[in-house]
């Protein structure tokens, strides 16, 4: 299309508002179409905040995430069958196990008394062995506490 | 001319993605019909005199989460996904249909049954993002400041996510559960007991020592946030 043709087309549009309106409608519909395609391709529909995503898509993604999560939990529990049976907090100690570090983190409520430290540690080892922990296979990190809070 | 503009307006609304999202947000997922539990939530455990222990007594959210979780049954031999019967709270006139639920289903249902507001998202990362948009909702980042654990109460949402694997800035693989009870002392030693859906168990004990999370789910996820209630 050369300049003359373009000028004539513009003049035609100016003389006939119906043509102009028709052109605007076509442009508007095309923009709506483009927005729909882009949002369906990207998944997310941004509307400032909060974000939205079609419900079925959310469930599909979350189901996959929950399945992966469950596999990992099952893996941990099969590797450490005693994991959920660690002793409750008591007046001698509180124990937690960090599987990444392969370390038991222990708070001893011995009030910095060396005699009690030994006694409470022995009690901890005994309690862990009762639930099947091979205590010699893991590291222990002890923190002295004044007393149970 | 007016007719043309009207047709144009209807066309643009019908094709708007927000219109379909709105329609979908109202519909329950995987819904089916079964018998209905009508009544109160599970009774709360007895109150512990130790002030550092926060039992689930502040609202009905943890109790309804427990009721929901106790009515889940295993599907595919792996996860507690299927709510075997509908649950109704006559006090709030809310009924949760029997059917399959992902982890967010428990959070949404417990809040609805208790008459409280939670973002009605099925994707945990979206629920997390939208948490602040609910009335009085606050999101705290335990990973950035583990002393914030002090502020966690029974009934709060517990969000767990990866640092990576993001879609549009939000974690794709994310999980959420409800804090059923919390017992963490002034030294940062103690536990959080959760209620879960779509997981191998309906309850887990998360252990903290010296404010550090030293148990599940820290071996899998690495960013943890709590959605506080107003």
mmCIF file of C-alpha atoms in Angstrom:
data_model
loop_
_atom_site.group_PDB
_atom_site.id
_atom_site.type_symbol
_atom_site.label_atom_id
_atom_site.label_comp_id
_atom_site.label_asym_id
_atom_site.label_seq_id
_atom_site.Cartn_x
_atom_site.Cartn_y
_atom_site.Cartn_z
ATOM 1 C CA UNK A 1 0.000 0.000 0.000
ATOM 2 C CA UNK A 2 1.541 3.305 -1.071
ATOM 3 C CA UNK A 3 1.001 6.734 0.471
ATOM 4 C CA UNK A 4 -1.793 7.695 -1.941
ATOM 5 C CA UNK A 5 -3.770 4.578 -1.186
ATOM 6 C CA UNK A 6 -3.319 5.122 2.519
ATOM 7 C CA UNK A 7 -4.487 8.726 2.270
ATOM 8 C CA UNK A 8 -7.544 7.637 0.292
ATOM 9 C CA UNK A 9 -8.370 4.966 2.855
ATOM 10 C CA UNK A 10 -8.120 7.511 5.662
ATOM 11 C CA UNK A 11 -10.313 9.940 3.791
ATOM 12 C CA UNK A 12 -12.870 7.187 3.201
ATOM 13 C CA UNK A 13 -12.901 6.407 6.912
ATOM 14 C CA UNK A 14 -13.302 10.079 7.774
ATOM 15 C CA UNK A 15 -16.221 10.464 5.358
ATOM 16 C CA UNK A 16 -17.921 7.262 6.516
ATOM 17 C CA UNK A 17 -17.990 6.990 10.333
ATOM 18 C CA UNK A 18 -19.554 3.512 10.039
ATOM 19 C CA UNK A 19 -16.347 2.198 8.459
ATOM 20 C CA UNK A 20 -14.323 3.827 11.210
ATOM 21 C CA UNK A 21 -16.527 2.244 13.877
ATOM 22 C CA UNK A 22 -16.213 -1.143 12.187
ATOM 23 C CA UNK A 23 -12.426 -0.856 12.177
ATOM 24 C CA UNK A 24 -12.372 0.085 15.873
ATOM 25 C CA UNK A 25 -14.569 -2.919 16.707
ATOM 26 C CA UNK A 26 -12.253 -5.266 14.831
ATOM 27 C CA UNK A 27 -9.214 -3.849 16.684
ATOM 28 C CA UNK A 28 -11.024 -4.161 20.035
ATOM 29 C CA UNK A 29 -12.010 -7.804 19.412
ATOM 30 C CA UNK A 30 -8.466 -8.601 18.314
ATOM 31 C CA UNK A 31 -7.048 -7.142 21.550
ATOM 32 C CA UNK A 32 -9.532 -9.182 23.654
ATOM 33 C CA UNK A 33 -8.552 -12.286 21.694
ATOM 34 C CA UNK A 34 -4.846 -11.613 22.255
ATOM 35 C CA UNK A 35 -5.321 -11.131 26.029
ATOM 36 C CA UNK A 36 -7.272 -14.414 26.273
ATOM 37 C CA UNK A 37 -4.594 -16.338 24.394
ATOM 38 C CA UNK A 38 -1.737 -14.871 26.451
ATOM 39 C CA UNK A 39 -3.416 -15.536 29.820
ATOM 40 C CA UNK A 40 -4.377 -19.100 28.878
ATOM 41 C CA UNK A 41 -0.817 -19.806 27.738
ATOM 42 C CA UNK A 42 0.847 -18.389 30.837
ATOM 43 C CA UNK A 43 -1.725 -19.888 33.217
ATOM 44 C CA UNK A 44 -1.757 -17.064 35.698
ATOM 45 C CA UNK A 45 -4.210 -14.204 35.474
ATOM 46 C CA UNK A 46 -2.669 -11.194 37.128
ATOM 47 C CA UNK A 47 -5.156 -8.776 38.558
ATOM 48 C CA UNK A 48 -2.846 -6.797 40.784
ATOM 49 C CA UNK A 49 -3.179 -8.653 44.059
ATOM 50 C CA UNK A 50 -4.428 -11.274 44.836
ATOM 51 C CA UNK A 51 -3.279 -13.587 42.090
ATOM 52 C CA UNK A 52 -5.721 -15.989 40.547
ATOM 53 C CA UNK A 53 -5.441 -19.253 38.659
ATOM 54 C CA UNK A 54 -8.238 -21.503 37.401
ATOM 55 C CA UNK A 55 -9.392 -23.892 40.142
ATOM 56 C CA UNK A 56 -8.805 -27.055 38.127
ATOM 57 C CA UNK A 57 -5.237 -25.958 37.355
ATOM 58 C CA UNK A 58 -4.618 -25.195 41.048
ATOM 59 C CA UNK A 59 -5.808 -28.662 42.099
ATOM 60 C CA UNK A 60 -3.747 -30.328 39.386
ATOM 61 C CA UNK A 61 -0.536 -28.576 40.487
ATOM 62 C CA UNK A 62 -1.227 -29.043 44.200
ATOM 63 C CA UNK A 63 -2.006 -32.734 43.739
ATOM 64 C CA UNK A 64 1.399 -33.230 42.101
ATOM 65 C CA UNK A 65 3.097 -31.245 44.872
ATOM 66 C CA UNK A 66 1.341 -33.255 47.600
ATOM 67 C CA UNK A 67 2.331 -36.513 45.917
ATOM 68 C CA UNK A 68 5.993 -35.468 45.817
ATOM 69 C CA UNK A 69 5.798 -34.317 49.418
ATOM 70 C CA UNK A 70 4.215 -37.628 50.495
ATOM 71 C CA UNK A 71 6.928 -39.621 48.727
ATOM 72 C CA UNK A 72 9.575 -37.672 50.624
ATOM 73 C CA UNK A 73 7.822 -38.143 53.966
ATOM 74 C CA UNK A 74 7.523 -41.885 53.324
ATOM 75 C CA UNK A 75 11.196 -41.994 52.404
ATOM 76 C CA UNK A 76 12.218 -40.312 55.677
ATOM 77 C CA UNK A 77 9.995 -42.585 57.742
ATOM 78 C CA UNK A 78 11.256 -45.728 56.031
ATOM 79 C CA UNK A 79 14.835 -44.631 56.611
ATOM 80 C CA UNK A 80 14.175 -43.636 60.219
ATOM 81 C CA UNK A 81 11.247 -45.750 61.498
ATOM 82 C CA UNK A 82 11.579 -44.159 64.939
ATOM 83 C CA UNK A 83 11.262 -40.639 63.515
ATOM 84 C CA UNK A 84 7.752 -39.919 64.775
ATOM 85 C CA UNK A 85 8.326 -41.782 68.063
ATOM 86 C CA UNK A 86 11.072 -39.634 69.562
ATOM 87 C CA UNK A 87 10.638 -39.157 73.326
ATOM 88 C CA UNK A 88 8.389 -36.375 74.524
ATOM 89 C CA UNK A 89 9.912 -33.394 76.277
ATOM 90 C CA UNK A 90 10.493 -34.325 79.927
ATOM 91 C CA UNK A 91 12.191 -32.854 82.975
ATOM 92 C CA UNK A 92 15.583 -34.250 81.919
ATOM 93 C CA UNK A 93 15.848 -33.440 78.212
ATOM 94 C CA UNK A 94 14.238 -32.437 74.956
ATOM 95 C CA UNK A 95 15.464 -34.100 71.768
ATOM 96 C CA UNK A 96 15.046 -33.404 68.059
ATOM 97 C CA UNK A 97 16.650 -35.077 65.063
ATOM 98 C CA UNK A 98 18.013 -33.207 62.059
ATOM 99 C CA UNK A 99 18.163 -35.727 59.213
ATOM 100 C CA UNK A 100 20.131 -33.386 56.945
ATOM 101 C CA UNK A 101 22.925 -33.177 59.496
ATOM 102 C CA UNK A 102 22.375 -36.702 60.864
ATOM 103 C CA UNK A 103 22.510 -35.121 64.291
ATOM 104 C CA UNK A 104 20.393 -35.265 67.424
ATOM 105 C CA UNK A 105 19.973 -31.821 68.970
ATOM 106 C CA UNK A 106 19.399 -32.119 72.687
ATOM 107 C CA UNK A 107 18.559 -29.651 75.440
ATOM 108 C CA UNK A 108 19.627 -31.008 78.813
ATOM 109 C CA UNK A 109 17.736 -29.618 81.817
ATOM 110 C CA UNK A 110 20.580 -30.342 84.198
ATOM 111 C CA UNK A 111 21.059 -26.839 85.567
ATOM 112 C CA UNK A 112 24.775 -27.070 84.640
ATOM 113 C CA UNK A 113 25.303 -29.863 87.148
ATOM 114 C CA UNK A 114 28.007 -32.234 85.740
ATOM 115 C CA UNK A 115 26.646 -35.227 87.643
ATOM 116 C CA UNK A 116 23.183 -34.657 86.265
ATOM 117 C CA UNK A 117 24.573 -34.140 82.744
ATOM 118 C CA UNK A 118 25.892 -37.702 82.692
ATOM 119 C CA UNK A 119 22.725 -39.142 84.169
ATOM 120 C CA UNK A 120 20.444 -37.302 81.753
ATOM 121 C CA UNK A 121 22.559 -38.223 78.744
ATOM 122 C CA UNK A 122 22.469 -41.877 79.746
ATOM 123 C CA UNK A 123 18.703 -41.668 80.106
ATOM 124 C CA UNK A 124 18.452 -40.115 76.638
ATOM 125 C CA UNK A 125 20.588 -42.843 75.013
ATOM 126 C CA UNK A 126 18.520 -45.500 76.754
ATOM 127 C CA UNK A 127 15.224 -43.962 75.624
ATOM 128 C CA UNK A 128 16.454 -43.631 72.026
ATOM 129 C CA UNK A 129 17.688 -47.216 71.920
ATOM 130 C CA UNK A 130 14.289 -48.369 73.173
ATOM 131 C CA UNK A 131 12.659 -47.027 70.022
ATOM 132 C CA UNK A 132 15.337 -48.539 67.785
ATOM 133 C CA UNK A 133 17.885 -45.747 67.331
ATOM 134 C CA UNK A 134 21.448 -46.954 66.822
ATOM 135 C CA UNK A 135 22.842 -44.085 68.901
ATOM 136 C CA UNK A 136 26.480 -44.783 67.961
ATOM 137 C CA UNK A 137 25.628 -44.051 64.299
ATOM 138 C CA UNK A 138 24.673 -40.428 64.870
ATOM 139 C CA UNK A 139 26.182 -37.218 66.173
ATOM 140 C CA UNK A 140 24.786 -35.506 69.261
ATOM 141 C CA UNK A 141 24.720 -31.796 69.933
ATOM 142 C CA UNK A 142 23.994 -30.937 73.584
ATOM 143 C CA UNK A 143 22.834 -27.597 74.948
ATOM 144 C CA UNK A 144 22.801 -26.998 78.700
ATOM 145 C CA UNK A 145 19.626 -25.484 80.075
ATOM 146 C CA UNK A 146 19.069 -24.140 83.564
ATOM 147 C CA UNK A 147 15.898 -26.126 83.971
ATOM 148 C CA UNK A 148 12.792 -27.086 82.051
ATOM 149 C CA UNK A 149 10.759 -24.039 81.037
ATOM 150 C CA UNK B 1 -25.511 1.335 17.046
ATOM 151 C CA UNK B 2 -26.579 0.801 20.690
ATOM 152 C CA UNK B 3 -27.321 -2.850 19.932
ATOM 153 C CA UNK B 4 -23.858 -3.247 18.517
ATOM 154 C CA UNK B 5 -22.240 -1.738 21.604
ATOM 155 C CA UNK B 6 -24.322 -4.019 23.861
ATOM 156 C CA UNK B 7 -23.221 -7.112 21.940
ATOM 157 C CA UNK B 8 -19.643 -5.911 22.211
ATOM 158 C CA UNK B 9 -19.929 -5.474 25.992
ATOM 159 C CA UNK B 10 -21.459 -8.957 26.492
ATOM 160 C CA UNK B 11 -18.767 -10.449 24.296
ATOM 161 C CA UNK B 12 -15.920 -8.876 26.259
ATOM 162 C CA UNK B 13 -17.353 -9.950 29.655
ATOM 163 C CA UNK B 14 -17.978 -13.523 28.493
ATOM 164 C CA UNK B 15 -14.426 -13.891 27.228
ATOM 165 C CA UNK B 16 -12.854 -12.276 30.255
ATOM 166 C CA UNK B 17 -10.643 -14.774 32.126
ATOM 167 C CA UNK B 18 -11.755 -13.248 35.434
ATOM 168 C CA UNK B 19 -15.354 -14.244 34.717
ATOM 169 C CA UNK B 20 -14.444 -17.913 34.435
ATOM 170 C CA UNK B 21 -12.176 -17.732 37.485
ATOM 171 C CA UNK B 22 -15.034 -16.256 39.495
ATOM 172 C CA UNK B 23 -17.423 -18.995 38.384
ATOM 173 C CA UNK B 24 -14.907 -21.706 39.280
ATOM 174 C CA UNK B 25 -14.069 -20.292 42.683
ATOM 175 C CA UNK B 26 -17.595 -20.980 43.913
ATOM 176 C CA UNK B 27 -17.625 -24.651 43.009
ATOM 177 C CA UNK B 28 -16.228 -27.382 45.288
ATOM 178 C CA UNK B 29 -13.802 -29.788 43.678
ATOM 179 C CA UNK B 30 -14.158 -33.548 43.272
ATOM 180 C CA UNK B 31 -17.539 -33.204 45.004
ATOM 181 C CA UNK B 32 -19.663 -36.225 45.729
ATOM 182 C CA UNK B 33 -22.497 -37.002 48.094
ATOM 183 C CA UNK B 34 -22.387 -39.052 51.251
ATOM 184 C CA UNK B 35 -23.710 -38.994 54.772
ATOM 185 C CA UNK B 36 -23.233 -35.848 56.827
ATOM 186 C CA UNK B 37 -21.707 -35.319 60.236
ATOM 187 C CA UNK B 38 -23.725 -32.709 62.071
ATOM 188 C CA UNK B 39 -22.551 -31.359 65.375
ATOM 189 C CA UNK B 40 -19.668 -29.751 67.137
ATOM 190 C CA UNK B 41 -15.991 -30.084 66.395
ATOM 191 C CA UNK B 42 -13.724 -32.468 68.259
ATOM 192 C CA UNK B 43 -13.353 -31.365 71.872
ATOM 193 C CA UNK B 44 -10.194 -29.433 72.581
ATOM 194 C CA UNK B 45 -7.521 -31.110 74.680
ATOM 195 C CA UNK B 46 -7.462 -30.001 78.289
ATOM 196 C CA UNK B 47 -5.786 -26.692 78.965
ATOM 197 C CA UNK B 48 -2.214 -27.000 80.198
ATOM 198 C CA UNK B 49 -1.328 -24.756 83.143
ATOM 199 C CA UNK B 50 2.066 -23.994 81.586
ATOM 200 C CA UNK B 51 1.581 -20.588 79.931
ATOM 201 C CA UNK B 52 4.126 -21.371 77.210
ATOM 202 C CA UNK B 53 1.911 -24.154 75.967
ATOM 203 C CA UNK B 54 -0.755 -22.918 73.643
ATOM 204 C CA UNK B 55 -3.444 -25.561 73.265
ATOM 205 C CA UNK B 56 -6.090 -25.287 70.550
ATOM 206 C CA UNK B 57 -8.542 -23.330 72.646
ATOM 207 C CA UNK B 58 -8.592 -19.918 71.021
ATOM 208 C CA UNK B 59 -10.975 -20.743 68.238
ATOM 209 C CA UNK B 60 -12.645 -23.675 66.607
ATOM 210 C CA UNK B 61 -10.308 -23.743 63.593
ATOM 211 C CA UNK B 62 -7.921 -26.384 65.038
ATOM 212 C CA UNK B 63 -10.810 -28.472 66.306
ATOM 213 C CA UNK B 64 -12.560 -28.425 62.944
ATOM 214 C CA UNK B 65 -9.236 -29.220 61.268
ATOM 215 C CA UNK B 66 -8.967 -32.243 63.564
ATOM 216 C CA UNK B 67 -12.536 -33.296 62.772
ATOM 217 C CA UNK B 68 -11.842 -32.965 59.074
ATOM 218 C CA UNK B 69 -8.555 -34.903 59.329
ATOM 219 C CA UNK B 70 -10.091 -37.692 61.418
ATOM 220 C CA UNK B 71 -12.687 -38.262 58.687
ATOM 221 C CA UNK B 72 -10.116 -38.601 55.914
ATOM 222 C CA UNK B 73 -9.399 -42.002 54.495
ATOM 223 C CA UNK B 74 -6.535 -43.294 52.408
ATOM 224 C CA UNK B 75 -6.824 -43.298 48.635
ATOM 225 C CA UNK B 76 -4.426 -45.118 46.311
ATOM 226 C CA UNK B 77 -3.022 -46.801 49.420
ATOM 227 C CA UNK B 78 -0.823 -43.775 50.053
ATOM 228 C CA UNK B 79 -2.380 -40.529 51.217
ATOM 229 C CA UNK B 80 -5.304 -39.368 53.356
ATOM 230 C CA UNK B 81 -7.206 -37.610 50.595
ATOM 231 C CA UNK B 82 -10.835 -38.692 50.696
ATOM 232 C CA UNK B 83 -13.318 -37.153 53.142
ATOM 233 C CA UNK B 84 -15.619 -40.090 53.760
ATOM 234 C CA UNK B 85 -18.673 -38.056 54.784
ATOM 235 C CA UNK B 86 -19.872 -34.495 54.689
ATOM 236 C CA UNK B 87 -19.271 -32.313 57.762
ATOM 237 C CA UNK B 88 -21.721 -29.647 58.909
ATOM 238 C CA UNK B 89 -21.457 -27.002 61.586
ATOM 239 C CA UNK B 90 -25.027 -25.966 62.457
ATOM 240 C CA UNK B 91 -23.708 -22.870 64.223
ATOM 241 C CA UNK B 92 -22.265 -21.459 61.018
ATOM 242 C CA UNK B 93 -24.613 -23.323 58.632
ATOM 243 C CA UNK B 94 -21.585 -24.490 56.679
ATOM 244 C CA UNK B 95 -21.403 -27.959 55.143
ATOM 245 C CA UNK B 96 -18.254 -29.409 53.659
ATOM 246 C CA UNK B 97 -19.030 -32.063 51.070
ATOM 247 C CA UNK B 98 -17.515 -35.523 51.062
ATOM 248 C CA UNK B 99 -14.928 -36.054 48.343
ATOM 249 C CA UNK B 100 -11.240 -35.735 47.596
ATOM 250 C CA UNK B 101 -9.210 -32.840 48.925
ATOM 251 C CA UNK B 102 -5.672 -31.590 48.467
ATOM 252 C CA UNK B 103 -3.793 -30.102 51.448
ATOM 253 C CA UNK B 104 -5.433 -26.690 51.088
ATOM 254 C CA UNK B 105 -8.861 -28.334 51.341
ATOM 255 C CA UNK B 106 -8.324 -28.933 55.045
ATOM 256 C CA UNK B 107 -7.365 -25.296 55.676
ATOM 257 C CA UNK B 108 -10.265 -23.901 53.647
ATOM 258 C CA UNK B 109 -12.749 -26.288 55.244
ATOM 259 C CA UNK B 110 -11.624 -25.767 58.854
ATOM 260 C CA UNK B 111 -11.834 -21.999 58.468
ATOM 261 C CA UNK B 112 -15.226 -22.134 56.764
ATOM 262 C CA UNK B 113 -16.669 -24.509 59.371
ATOM 263 C CA UNK B 114 -15.419 -22.246 62.158
ATOM 264 C CA UNK B 115 -16.960 -19.206 60.494
ATOM 265 C CA UNK B 116 -13.590 -17.617 59.778
ATOM 266 C CA UNK B 117 -12.147 -16.373 56.516
ATOM 267 C CA UNK B 118 -9.272 -17.958 54.621
ATOM 268 C CA UNK B 119 -8.253 -17.479 51.002
ATOM 269 C CA UNK B 120 -10.277 -19.961 48.975
ATOM 270 C CA UNK B 121 -7.343 -21.144 46.866
ATOM 271 C CA UNK B 122 -6.531 -24.772 46.140
ATOM 272 C CA UNK B 123 -2.875 -24.077 45.346
ATOM 273 C CA UNK B 124 -0.967 -23.574 48.597
ATOM 274 C CA UNK B 125 1.366 -20.963 47.101
ATOM 275 C CA UNK B 126 -1.614 -18.864 46.001
ATOM 276 C CA UNK B 127 -3.299 -19.287 49.375
ATOM 277 C CA UNK B 128 -0.046 -18.101 50.946
ATOM 278 C CA UNK B 129 0.190 -15.106 48.615
ATOM 279 C CA UNK B 130 -3.434 -14.159 49.195
ATOM 280 C CA UNK B 131 -3.297 -14.637 52.968
ATOM 281 C CA UNK B 132 -2.616 -10.958 53.585
ATOM 282 C CA UNK B 133 -5.659 -10.014 51.532
ATOM 283 C CA UNK B 134 -8.046 -11.553 54.067
ATOM 284 C CA UNK B 135 -9.335 -9.361 56.814
ATOM 285 C CA UNK B 136 -6.617 -9.055 59.440
ATOM 286 C CA UNK B 137 -4.522 -11.862 57.965
ATOM 287 C CA UNK B 138 -0.774 -11.655 58.501
ATOM 288 C CA UNK B 139 2.012 -13.736 57.005
ATOM 289 C CA UNK B 140 5.212 -14.205 59.022
ATOM 290 C CA UNK B 141 8.431 -15.656 57.647
ATOM 291 C CA UNK B 142 9.922 -18.109 60.147
ATOM 292 C CA UNK B 143 12.921 -18.720 57.860
ATOM 293 C CA UNK B 144 13.958 -15.058 58.054
ATOM 294 C CA UNK B 145 13.363 -14.729 61.806
ATOM 295 C CA UNK B 146 12.831 -17.939 63.766
ATOM 296 C CA UNK B 147 11.876 -16.030 66.945
ATOM 297 C CA UNK B 148 8.597 -15.227 65.201
ATOM 298 C CA UNK B 149 7.605 -18.700 66.293
ATOM 299 C CA UNK B 150 6.522 -16.930 69.494
ATOM 300 C CA UNK B 151 3.561 -15.480 67.647
ATOM 301 C CA UNK B 152 2.201 -18.715 66.224
ATOM 302 C CA UNK B 153 -1.110 -19.902 67.633
ATOM 303 C CA UNK B 154 -3.258 -22.990 67.160
ATOM 304 C CA UNK B 155 -5.353 -22.599 64.027
ATOM 305 C CA UNK B 156 -2.704 -20.709 62.075
ATOM 306 C CA UNK B 157 -1.715 -21.987 58.643
ATOM 307 C CA UNK B 158 1.752 -23.504 58.231
ATOM 308 C CA UNK B 159 3.160 -22.936 54.727
ATOM 309 C CA UNK B 160 6.147 -24.956 53.527
ATOM 310 C CA UNK B 161 7.959 -24.362 50.251
ATOM 311 C CA UNK B 162 11.145 -24.671 48.190
ATOM 312 C CA UNK B 163 13.379 -21.750 47.444
ATOM 313 C CA UNK B 164 13.448 -22.705 43.766
ATOM 314 C CA UNK B 165 10.895 -24.081 41.357
ATOM 315 C CA UNK B 166 8.826 -20.958 41.001
ATOM 316 C CA UNK B 167 6.016 -20.048 38.630
ATOM 317 C CA UNK B 168 5.589 -16.354 38.078
ATOM 318 C CA UNK B 169 7.374 -15.618 41.348
ATOM 319 C CA UNK B 170 5.457 -18.148 43.452
ATOM 320 C CA UNK B 171 6.494 -21.615 44.573
ATOM 321 C CA UNK B 172 4.909 -24.344 42.515
ATOM 322 C CA UNK B 173 5.648 -27.117 44.974
ATOM 323 C CA UNK B 174 4.249 -25.971 48.234
ATOM 324 C CA UNK B 175 2.360 -27.554 51.112
ATOM 325 C CA UNK B 176 0.133 -26.228 53.855
ATOM 326 C CA UNK B 177 -1.233 -27.634 57.080
ATOM 327 C CA UNK B 178 -2.962 -26.322 60.193
ATOM 328 C CA UNK B 179 -1.189 -25.759 63.500
ATOM 329 C CA UNK B 180 -3.251 -27.898 65.870
ATOM 330 C CA UNK B 181 -1.204 -27.142 68.974
ATOM 331 C CA UNK B 182 2.102 -25.475 69.806
ATOM 332 C CA UNK B 183 4.318 -26.074 72.797
ATOM 333 C CA UNK B 184 7.563 -24.107 72.460
ATOM 334 C CA UNK B 185 9.264 -22.766 75.580
ATOM 335 C CA UNK B 186 11.285 -19.593 76.179
ATOM 336 C CA UNK B 187 14.463 -21.363 74.968
ATOM 337 C CA UNK B 188 12.857 -22.200 71.656
ATOM 338 C CA UNK B 189 12.549 -25.900 72.491
ATOM 339 C CA UNK B 190 9.340 -27.718 71.723
ATOM 340 C CA UNK B 191 6.888 -28.925 69.154
ATOM 341 C CA UNK B 192 4.129 -27.988 66.802
ATOM 342 C CA UNK B 193 1.511 -30.639 66.099
ATOM 343 C CA UNK B 194 -0.187 -30.270 62.727
ATOM 344 C CA UNK B 195 -3.307 -31.533 61.006
ATOM 345 C CA UNK B 196 -2.855 -32.549 57.373
ATOM 346 C CA UNK B 197 -4.764 -33.580 54.270
ATOM 347 C CA UNK B 198 -3.467 -35.417 51.200
ATOM 348 C CA UNK B 199 -0.443 -36.657 53.150
ATOM 349 C CA UNK B 200 0.657 -40.116 54.382
ATOM 350 C CA UNK B 201 -0.550 -39.181 57.895
ATOM 351 C CA UNK B 202 -3.160 -36.732 59.154
ATOM 352 C CA UNK B 203 -0.906 -35.352 61.881
ATOM 353 C CA UNK B 204 2.798 -34.649 62.268
ATOM 354 C CA UNK B 205 4.977 -33.375 65.078
ATOM 355 C CA UNK B 206 7.447 -30.674 64.070
ATOM 356 C CA UNK B 207 10.346 -30.302 66.505
ATOM 357 C CA UNK B 208 12.256 -27.105 67.303
ATOM 358 C CA UNK B 209 15.438 -26.899 69.339
ATOM 359 C CA UNK B 210 16.883 -23.496 70.181
ATOM 360 C CA UNK B 211 14.335 -21.989 67.737
ATOM 361 C CA UNK B 212 15.703 -24.088 64.847
ATOM 362 C CA UNK B 213 13.383 -26.502 63.085
ATOM 363 C CA UNK B 214 15.077 -29.874 63.563
ATOM 364 C CA UNK B 215 12.686 -32.333 61.976
ATOM 365 C CA UNK B 216 10.231 -32.826 59.163
ATOM 366 C CA UNK B 217 9.548 -30.858 57.037
ATOM 367 C CA UNK B 218 12.935 -29.098 57.059
ATOM 368 C CA UNK B 219 14.549 -32.014 55.229
ATOM 369 C CA UNK B 220 12.304 -31.441 52.237
ATOM 370 C CA UNK B 221 11.231 -27.800 52.170
ATOM 371 C CA UNK B 222 13.489 -24.893 53.045
ATOM 372 C CA UNK B 223 11.205 -21.874 53.443
ATOM 373 C CA UNK B 224 8.555 -21.777 56.154
ATOM 374 C CA UNK B 225 5.878 -19.200 56.774
ATOM 375 C CA UNK B 226 2.899 -19.005 59.085
ATOM 376 C CA UNK B 227 -0.414 -17.483 58.118
ATOM 377 C CA UNK B 228 -1.655 -15.824 61.288
ATOM 378 C CA UNK B 229 -5.303 -15.207 61.955
ATOM 379 C CA UNK B 230 -6.652 -11.846 63.058
#
